[in-house]
């Protein structure tokens, strides 16, 4: 790169364009030959993931290429949803959960959500399949196809007696935790069913989480329910209390982030902006799970309040960004 930067214009631009064109051509040839790792190596400098995604979409995993496909799709973040699905199919739930936990913070929010959706569907299908098999063994008849997981557990309380369970309980807890990322109602219903099942497990199998989800299943049930428009007041009270009382120094910002995320899902953007200003120390950074002040200002239109908070926090960059964007929006509106 250093030698290229030293070339005079327009030679530098022409050389760079030729280099990228060669990368695209060779990369596509590699993909067409089923050499996904090499193809991505050549296409990475172009920043274009789409040809690789298309090639991965046509790929059929086998004993020889599965590891390579997962590496490109998941570890290189070209198509994380497809990568986690392949990993589940070929390496199982435990390896997939462990891998996703290690990679999630490096993925964009939409890719995190896509992977979480795959894991929630997978675990729900595995769990309801095991529950139905257990009922068939004990009662010598299958329950109705339309029966939900929660209905099966409620109608057959013996399923969870004597500390019984139907799926690895650590996998269940981790998948419920991943489901915090989800907002799609259909997926949230599946996640809610997982929490209802977890709530009925013997205490021995209900492992504690981190604030504000120490009691994993009751707290997640509140978050999922409120996102679906149910038990909203109860959830807001619970997470607001946690956000105000849980020490950031001792437990980090998880309680504040969960509260802000809930307010955003309820479309209470201006309230979330106020709470962020009140609860988040100016020297503390939130994770990518939480909304940013700028996002809240965009959704609420409370630009004056945003600028005031940015000024109070001595956030010169944030203040400048908000000032430019707010003026641009006023100009566009007029």
Tab-separated table of N, CA and C in Angstrom, residues 36-167:
chain	number	residue	atom	x	y	z
A	36	UNK	N	-13.511	-21.305	-1.459
A	36	UNK	CA	-14.172	-20.171	-0.807
A	36	UNK	C	-13.196	-19.324	0.010
A	37	UNK	N	-12.290	-19.954	0.688
A	37	UNK	CA	-11.321	-19.197	1.492
A	37	UNK	C	-10.441	-18.340	0.597
A	38	UNK	N	-9.932	-18.928	-0.497
A	38	UNK	CA	-9.078	-18.175	-1.412
A	38	UNK	C	-9.870	-17.080	-2.124
A	39	UNK	N	-11.117	-17.400	-2.499
A	39	UNK	CA	-11.943	-16.400	-3.154
A	39	UNK	C	-12.170	-15.183	-2.285
A	40	UNK	N	-12.455	-15.425	-1.008
A	40	UNK	CA	-12.661	-14.301	-0.086
A	40	UNK	C	-11.362	-13.534	0.137
A	41	UNK	N	-10.238	-14.227	0.135
A	41	UNK	CA	-8.953	-13.562	0.328
A	41	UNK	C	-8.722	-12.517	-0.767
A	42	UNK	N	-9.083	-12.847	-1.990
A	42	UNK	CA	-8.908	-11.900	-3.087
A	42	UNK	C	-9.981	-10.822	-3.094
A	43	UNK	N	-11.191	-11.157	-2.688
A	43	UNK	CA	-12.283	-10.195	-2.740
A	43	UNK	C	-12.329	-9.267	-1.525
A	44	UNK	N	-11.687	-9.657	-0.452
A	44	UNK	CA	-11.722	-8.822	0.763
A	44	UNK	C	-11.244	-7.402	0.502
A	45	UNK	N	-10.148	-7.169	-0.257
A	45	UNK	CA	-9.703	-5.783	-0.483
A	45	UNK	C	-10.739	-4.930	-1.212
A	46	UNK	N	-11.663	-5.555	-1.953
A	46	UNK	CA	-12.663	-4.790	-2.680
A	46	UNK	C	-13.812	-4.357	-1.775
A	47	UNK	N	-13.941	-5.008	-0.618
A	47	UNK	CA	-15.032	-4.691	0.289
A	47	UNK	C	-16.374	-5.231	-0.148
A	48	UNK	N	-16.401	-6.047	-1.186
A	48	UNK	CA	-17.659	-6.559	-1.740
A	48	UNK	C	-17.881	-7.997	-1.266
A	49	UNK	N	-18.846	-8.171	-0.367
A	49	UNK	CA	-19.138	-9.502	0.157
A	49	UNK	C	-20.190	-10.241	-0.670
A	50	UNK	N	-20.917	-9.522	-1.501
A	50	UNK	CA	-22.070	-10.133	-2.163
A	50	UNK	C	-21.708	-11.332	-3.031
A	51	UNK	N	-20.649	-11.285	-3.859
A	51	UNK	CA	-20.317	-12.483	-4.650
A	51	UNK	C	-20.006	-13.692	-3.764
A	52	UNK	N	-19.406	-13.443	-2.606
A	52	UNK	CA	-19.079	-14.545	-1.700
A	52	UNK	C	-20.360	-15.085	-1.073
A	53	UNK	N	-21.271	-14.188	-0.690
A	53	UNK	CA	-22.557	-14.640	-0.137
A	53	UNK	C	-23.305	-15.495	-1.154
A	54	UNK	N	-23.302	-15.058	-2.402
A	54	UNK	CA	-23.985	-15.824	-3.442
A	54	UNK	C	-23.358	-17.202	-3.616
A	55	UNK	N	-22.036	-17.260	-3.562
A	55	UNK	CA	-21.353	-18.551	-3.701
A	55	UNK	C	-21.648	-19.447	-2.499
A	56	UNK	N	-21.676	-18.868	-1.313
A	56	UNK	CA	-21.999	-19.648	-0.121
A	56	UNK	C	-23.429	-20.171	-0.192
A	57	UNK	N	-24.323	-19.369	-0.781
A	57	UNK	CA	-25.702	-19.798	-0.919
A	57	UNK	C	-25.853	-21.009	-1.827
A	58	UNK	N	-24.921	-21.173	-2.747
A	58	UNK	CA	-24.957	-22.328	-3.658
A	58	UNK	C	-24.178	-23.517	-3.113
A	59	UNK	N	-23.386	-23.304	-2.083
A	59	UNK	CA	-22.496	-24.345	-1.577
A	59	UNK	C	-23.275	-25.448	-0.863
A	60	UNK	N	-22.772	-26.658	-0.972
A	60	UNK	CA	-23.328	-27.808	-0.258
A	60	UNK	C	-22.247	-28.331	0.669
A	61	UNK	N	-22.406	-28.151	1.980
A	61	UNK	CA	-21.368	-28.592	2.916
A	61	UNK	C	-21.157	-30.108	2.854
A	62	UNK	N	-19.901	-30.517	2.915
A	62	UNK	CA	-19.573	-31.938	3.004
A	62	UNK	C	-18.375	-32.085	3.930
A	63	UNK	N	-17.854	-33.295	4.049
A	63	UNK	CA	-16.763	-33.549	4.991
A	63	UNK	C	-15.519	-32.742	4.671
A	64	UNK	N	-15.345	-32.375	3.395
A	64	UNK	CA	-14.116	-31.695	2.998
A	64	UNK	C	-14.212	-30.174	3.093
A	65	UNK	N	-15.385	-29.592	2.874
A	65	UNK	CA	-15.448	-28.131	2.797
A	65	UNK	C	-16.171	-27.445	3.946
A	66	UNK	N	-16.766	-28.218	4.857
A	66	UNK	CA	-17.587	-27.603	5.909
A	66	UNK	C	-16.796	-26.622	6.761
A	67	UNK	N	-15.607	-27.019	7.171
A	67	UNK	CA	-14.797	-26.143	8.020
A	67	UNK	C	-14.469	-24.836	7.292
A	68	UNK	N	-14.150	-24.936	6.020
A	68	UNK	CA	-13.827	-23.752	5.227
A	68	UNK	C	-15.055	-22.854	5.071
A	69	UNK	N	-16.209	-23.445	4.809
A	69	UNK	CA	-17.430	-22.668	4.655
A	69	UNK	C	-17.774	-21.919	5.937
A	70	UNK	N	-17.656	-22.588	7.074
A	70	UNK	CA	-17.960	-21.950	8.356
A	70	UNK	C	-16.966	-20.831	8.645
A	71	UNK	N	-15.715	-21.058	8.311
A	71	UNK	CA	-14.699	-20.026	8.535
A	71	UNK	C	-15.047	-18.746	7.782
A	72	UNK	N	-15.388	-18.884	6.504
A	72	UNK	CA	-15.683	-17.708	5.690
A	72	UNK	C	-17.013	-17.080	6.113
A	73	UNK	N	-18.029	-17.903	6.277
A	73	UNK	CA	-19.362	-17.380	6.573
A	73	UNK	C	-19.450	-16.764	7.959
A	74	UNK	N	-18.930	-17.455	8.957
A	74	UNK	CA	-19.108	-17.027	10.347
A	74	UNK	C	-17.912	-16.255	10.871
A	75	UNK	N	-16.744	-16.834	10.830
A	75	UNK	CA	-15.570	-16.197	11.431
A	75	UNK	C	-15.112	-14.970	10.639
A	76	UNK	N	-15.316	-14.991	9.320
A	76	UNK	CA	-14.998	-13.819	8.511
A	76	UNK	C	-16.205	-12.892	8.358
A	77	UNK	N	-17.332	-13.299	8.957
A	77	UNK	CA	-18.553	-12.469	9.011
A	77	UNK	C	-19.094	-12.118	7.634
A	78	UNK	N	-18.943	-13.033	6.674
A	78	UNK	CA	-19.501	-12.798	5.348
A	78	UNK	C	-20.997	-13.111	5.335
A	79	UNK	N	-21.378	-14.191	6.009
A	79	UNK	CA	-22.788	-14.573	6.121
A	79	UNK	C	-22.979	-15.312	7.442
A	80	UNK	N	-22.955	-14.582	8.576
A	80	UNK	CA	-22.980	-15.237	9.887
A	80	UNK	C	-24.194	-16.137	10.113
A	81	UNK	N	-25.351	-15.733	9.616
A	81	UNK	CA	-26.556	-16.560	9.811
A	81	UNK	C	-26.362	-17.942	9.195
A	82	UNK	N	-25.850	-17.966	7.972
A	82	UNK	CA	-25.620	-19.250	7.302
A	82	UNK	C	-24.511	-20.031	8.023
A	83	UNK	N	-23.499	-19.319	8.487
A	83	UNK	CA	-22.394	-19.987	9.168
A	83	UNK	C	-22.817	-20.653	10.461
A	84	UNK	N	-23.645	-19.983	11.258
A	84	UNK	CA	-24.063	-20.583	12.525
A	84	UNK	C	-24.990	-21.761	12.271
A	85	UNK	N	-25.786	-21.704	11.204
A	85	UNK	CA	-26.658	-22.829	10.855
A	85	UNK	C	-25.827	-24.046	10.456
A	86	UNK	N	-24.779	-23.829	9.658
A	86	UNK	CA	-23.898	-24.931	9.290
A	86	UNK	C	-23.202	-25.500	10.514
A	87	UNK	N	-22.804	-24.631	11.419
A	87	UNK	CA	-22.109	-25.101	12.610
A	87	UNK	C	-23.016	-25.961	13.484
A	88	UNK	N	-24.270	-25.536	13.616
A	88	UNK	CA	-25.237	-26.336	14.374
A	88	UNK	C	-25.402	-27.717	13.755
A	89	UNK	N	-25.493	-27.742	12.434
A	89	UNK	CA	-25.739	-29.008	11.751
A	89	UNK	C	-24.549	-29.956	11.839
A	90	UNK	N	-23.344	-29.421	11.823
A	90	UNK	CA	-22.160	-30.278	11.724
A	90	UNK	C	-21.378	-30.423	13.026
A	91	UNK	N	-21.488	-29.451	13.943
A	91	UNK	CA	-20.703	-29.520	15.178
A	91	UNK	C	-21.545	-29.465	16.442
A	92	UNK	N	-22.853	-29.273	16.304
A	92	UNK	CA	-23.733	-29.369	17.453
A	92	UNK	C	-23.958	-28.058	18.185
A	93	UNK	N	-24.896	-28.130	19.124
A	93	UNK	CA	-25.344	-26.933	19.837
A	93	UNK	C	-24.266	-26.348	20.730
A	94	UNK	N	-23.559	-27.185	21.464
A	94	UNK	CA	-22.570	-26.688	22.430
A	94	UNK	C	-21.489	-25.866	21.739
A	95	UNK	N	-20.885	-26.409	20.684
A	95	UNK	CA	-19.839	-25.684	19.955
A	95	UNK	C	-20.381	-24.409	19.324
A	96	UNK	N	-21.614	-24.464	18.857
A	96	UNK	CA	-22.198	-23.290	18.200
A	96	UNK	C	-22.426	-22.166	19.195
A	97	UNK	N	-22.946	-22.502	20.364
A	97	UNK	CA	-23.179	-21.491	21.392
A	97	UNK	C	-21.867	-20.874	21.850
A	98	UNK	N	-20.876	-21.714	22.092
A	98	UNK	CA	-19.573	-21.214	22.543
A	98	UNK	C	-18.955	-20.294	21.490
A	99	UNK	N	-19.042	-20.687	20.229
A	99	UNK	CA	-18.482	-19.877	19.148
A	99	UNK	C	-19.202	-18.543	19.026
A	100	UNK	N	-20.520	-18.576	19.063
A	100	UNK	CA	-21.286	-17.333	18.938
A	100	UNK	C	-21.003	-16.395	20.095
A	101	UNK	N	-20.882	-16.935	21.301
A	101	UNK	CA	-20.561	-16.089	22.454
A	101	UNK	C	-19.240	-15.368	22.252
A	102	UNK	N	-18.284	-16.040	21.633
A	102	UNK	CA	-16.983	-15.427	21.417
A	102	UNK	C	-16.972	-14.406	20.297
A	103	UNK	N	-17.866	-14.574	19.318
A	103	UNK	CA	-17.852	-13.711	18.139
A	103	UNK	C	-18.867	-12.579	18.188
A	104	UNK	N	-19.910	-12.725	18.993
A	104	UNK	CA	-21.066	-11.829	18.906
A	104	UNK	C	-20.697	-10.354	19.004
A	105	UNK	N	-19.833	-10.005	19.942
A	105	UNK	CA	-19.529	-8.591	20.162
A	105	UNK	C	-18.816	-7.956	18.973
A	106	UNK	N	-18.257	-8.770	18.075
A	106	UNK	CA	-17.557	-8.239	16.912
A	106	UNK	C	-18.455	-8.152	15.672
A	107	UNK	N	-19.699	-8.607	15.802
A	107	UNK	CA	-20.609	-8.616	14.666
A	107	UNK	C	-21.539	-7.409	14.709
A	108	UNK	N	-21.960	-6.895	13.561
A	108	UNK	CA	-22.984	-5.854	13.550
A	108	UNK	C	-24.270	-6.369	14.190
A	109	UNK	N	-25.094	-5.444	14.653
A	109	UNK	CA	-26.303	-5.821	15.386
A	109	UNK	C	-27.202	-6.742	14.562
A	110	UNK	N	-27.360	-6.440	13.272
A	110	UNK	CA	-28.251	-7.253	12.452
A	110	UNK	C	-27.747	-8.681	12.297
A	111	UNK	N	-26.430	-8.866	12.262
A	111	UNK	CA	-25.870	-10.216	12.184
A	111	UNK	C	-26.007	-10.940	13.518
A	112	UNK	N	-25.843	-10.217	14.607
A	112	UNK	CA	-26.093	-10.824	15.917
A	112	UNK	C	-27.527	-11.336	16.003
A	113	UNK	N	-28.471	-10.509	15.553
A	113	UNK	CA	-29.873	-10.893	15.600
A	113	UNK	C	-30.145	-12.106	14.719
A	114	UNK	N	-29.528	-12.133	13.543
A	114	UNK	CA	-29.742	-13.254	12.629
A	114	UNK	C	-29.240	-14.562	13.226
A	115	UNK	N	-28.080	-14.530	13.861
A	115	UNK	CA	-27.538	-15.733	14.501
A	115	UNK	C	-28.386	-16.147	15.697
A	116	UNK	N	-28.814	-15.175	16.484
A	116	UNK	CA	-29.666	-15.482	17.631
A	116	UNK	C	-30.964	-16.130	17.176
A	117	UNK	N	-31.513	-15.668	16.068
A	117	UNK	CA	-32.754	-16.241	15.543
A	117	UNK	C	-32.560	-17.713	15.185
A	118	UNK	N	-31.433	-18.033	14.557
A	118	UNK	CA	-31.144	-19.426	14.197
A	118	UNK	C	-31.051	-20.288	15.447
A	119	UNK	N	-30.370	-19.795	16.464
A	119	UNK	CA	-30.188	-20.567	17.688
A	119	UNK	C	-31.501	-20.757	18.433
A	120	UNK	N	-32.334	-19.721	18.480
A	120	UNK	CA	-33.621	-19.835	19.174
A	120	UNK	C	-34.511	-20.856	18.478
A	121	UNK	N	-34.601	-20.763	17.164
A	121	UNK	CA	-35.422	-21.734	16.427
A	121	UNK	C	-34.907	-23.157	16.646
A	122	UNK	N	-33.596	-23.311	16.571
A	122	UNK	CA	-32.999	-24.638	16.714
A	122	UNK	C	-33.305	-25.224	18.090
A	123	UNK	N	-33.062	-24.460	19.144
A	123	UNK	CA	-33.262	-25.003	20.484
A	123	UNK	C	-34.741	-25.253	20.762
A	124	UNK	N	-35.606	-24.358	20.281
A	124	UNK	CA	-37.040	-24.571	20.475
A	124	UNK	C	-37.482	-25.855	19.774
A	125	UNK	N	-37.028	-26.068	18.544
A	125	UNK	CA	-37.396	-27.283	17.811
A	125	UNK	C	-36.878	-28.529	18.526
A	126	UNK	N	-35.644	-28.458	19.003
A	126	UNK	CA	-35.072	-29.603	19.715
A	126	UNK	C	-35.861	-29.892	20.994
A	127	UNK	N	-36.178	-28.834	21.732
A	127	UNK	CA	-36.868	-29.008	23.006
A	127	UNK	C	-38.279	-29.543	22.818
A	128	UNK	N	-39.054	-28.946	21.924
A	128	UNK	CA	-40.436	-29.405	21.746
A	128	UNK	C	-40.468	-30.819	21.173
A	129	UNK	N	-39.478	-31.156	20.346
A	129	UNK	CA	-39.394	-32.526	19.832
A	129	UNK	C	-39.145	-33.526	20.949
A	130	UNK	N	-38.243	-33.187	21.863
A	130	UNK	CA	-37.948	-34.075	22.987
A	130	UNK	C	-39.135	-34.199	23.931
A	131	UNK	N	-39.834	-33.081	24.166
A	131	UNK	CA	-41.010	-33.101	25.043
A	131	UNK	C	-42.100	-33.981	24.431
A	132	UNK	N	-42.345	-33.821	23.148
A	132	UNK	CA	-43.381	-34.630	22.482
A	132	UNK	C	-43.022	-36.122	22.525
A	133	UNK	N	-41.748	-36.442	22.342
A	133	UNK	CA	-41.317	-37.837	22.410
A	133	UNK	C	-41.522	-38.409	23.804
A	134	UNK	N	-41.226	-37.614	24.820
A	134	UNK	CA	-41.414	-38.045	26.206
A	134	UNK	C	-42.893	-38.339	26.494
A	135	UNK	N	-43.765	-37.458	26.009
A	135	UNK	CA	-45.208	-37.667	26.203
A	135	UNK	C	-45.665	-38.931	25.475
A	136	UNK	N	-45.159	-39.127	24.271
A	136	UNK	CA	-45.548	-40.319	23.514
A	136	UNK	C	-45.103	-41.591	24.229
A	137	UNK	N	-43.909	-41.582	24.791
A	137	UNK	CA	-43.415	-42.753	25.511
A	137	UNK	C	-44.253	-43.068	26.744
A	138	UNK	N	-44.644	-42.018	27.459
A	138	UNK	CA	-45.362	-42.226	28.710
A	138	UNK	C	-46.850	-42.493	28.504
A	139	UNK	N	-47.437	-41.851	27.522
A	139	UNK	CA	-48.889	-41.943	27.342
A	139	UNK	C	-49.286	-42.762	26.116
A	140	UNK	N	-48.273	-43.211	25.354
A	140	UNK	CA	-48.500	-44.049	24.181
A	140	UNK	C	-49.409	-43.387	23.145
A	141	UNK	N	-49.349	-42.081	23.104
A	141	UNK	CA	-50.068	-41.332	22.068
A	141	UNK	C	-49.407	-39.969	21.922
A	142	UNK	N	-49.395	-39.473	20.691
A	142	UNK	CA	-48.776	-38.177	20.438
A	142	UNK	C	-49.758	-37.052	20.746
A	143	UNK	N	-49.275	-35.961	21.344
A	143	UNK	CA	-50.144	-34.798	21.535
A	143	UNK	C	-50.470	-34.154	20.191
A	144	UNK	N	-51.459	-33.272	20.133
A	144	UNK	CA	-51.820	-32.617	18.871
A	144	UNK	C	-50.642	-31.848	18.274
A	145	UNK	N	-50.560	-31.854	16.969
A	145	UNK	CA	-49.458	-31.169	16.286
A	145	UNK	C	-49.421	-29.679	16.602
A	146	UNK	N	-50.593	-29.080	16.811
A	146	UNK	CA	-50.657	-27.642	17.032
A	146	UNK	C	-50.347	-27.224	18.465
A	147	UNK	N	-50.182	-28.190	19.357
A	147	UNK	CA	-49.904	-27.854	20.763
A	147	UNK	C	-48.557	-27.149	20.889
A	148	UNK	N	-48.528	-26.034	21.601
A	148	UNK	CA	-47.279	-25.289	21.802
A	148	UNK	C	-46.473	-25.920	22.928
A	149	UNK	N	-45.222	-25.522	23.003
A	149	UNK	CA	-44.353	-26.023	24.072
A	149	UNK	C	-44.946	-25.701	25.441
A	150	UNK	N	-45.399	-24.475	25.629
A	150	UNK	CA	-45.963	-24.083	26.918
A	150	UNK	C	-47.217	-24.884	27.235
A	151	UNK	N	-48.071	-25.086	26.248
A	151	UNK	CA	-49.276	-25.887	26.474
A	151	UNK	C	-48.929	-27.314	26.868
A	152	UNK	N	-47.926	-27.897	26.234
A	152	UNK	CA	-47.527	-29.261	26.555
A	152	UNK	C	-47.037	-29.375	27.986
A	153	UNK	N	-46.241	-28.403	28.411
A	153	UNK	CA	-45.691	-28.454	29.769
A	153	UNK	C	-46.778	-28.205	30.808
A	154	UNK	N	-47.671	-27.273	30.531
A	154	UNK	CA	-48.756	-26.976	31.470
A	154	UNK	C	-49.715	-28.156	31.584
A	155	UNK	N	-50.014	-28.793	30.453
A	155	UNK	CA	-50.976	-29.894	30.446
A	155	UNK	C	-50.390	-31.204	30.949
A	156	UNK	N	-49.069	-31.271	31.021
A	156	UNK	CA	-48.404	-32.507	31.482
A	156	UNK	C	-47.374	-32.148	32.558
A	157	UNK	N	-47.818	-31.753	33.742
A	157	UNK	CA	-46.891	-31.292	34.783
A	157	UNK	C	-45.867	-32.344	35.208
A	158	UNK	N	-46.166	-33.614	34.973
A	158	UNK	CA	-45.219	-34.665	35.337
A	158	UNK	C	-43.921	-34.598	34.516
A	159	UNK	N	-43.955	-33.872	33.393
A	159	UNK	CA	-42.771	-33.797	32.536
A	159	UNK	C	-41.527	-33.324	33.278
A	160	UNK	N	-41.713	-32.395	34.209
A	160	UNK	CA	-40.561	-31.783	34.878
A	160	UNK	C	-40.467	-32.177	36.354
A	161	UNK	N	-41.138	-33.231	36.716
A	161	UNK	CA	-41.017	-33.722	38.085
A	161	UNK	C	-39.697	-34.454	38.275
A	162	UNK	N	-39.292	-34.564	39.530
A	162	UNK	CA	-38.065	-35.295	39.885
A	162	UNK	C	-36.832	-34.752	39.171
A	163	UNK	N	-36.793	-33.417	39.050
A	163	UNK	CA	-35.644	-32.723	38.460
A	163	UNK	C	-35.376	-33.124	37.015
A	164	UNK	N	-36.436	-33.496	36.302
A	164	UNK	CA	-36.296	-33.893	34.896
A	164	UNK	C	-36.070	-32.669	34.006
A	165	UNK	N	-35.473	-32.890	32.850
A	165	UNK	CA	-35.325	-31.845	31.829
A	165	UNK	C	-35.184	-32.531	30.474
A	166	UNK	N	-35.374	-31.769	29.403
A	166	UNK	CA	-35.442	-32.350	28.069
A	166	UNK	C	-34.426	-31.757	27.100
A	167	UNK	N	-33.583	-30.877	27.576
A	167	UNK	CA	-32.528	-30.302	26.758
A	167	UNK	C	-31.449	-29.831	27.720
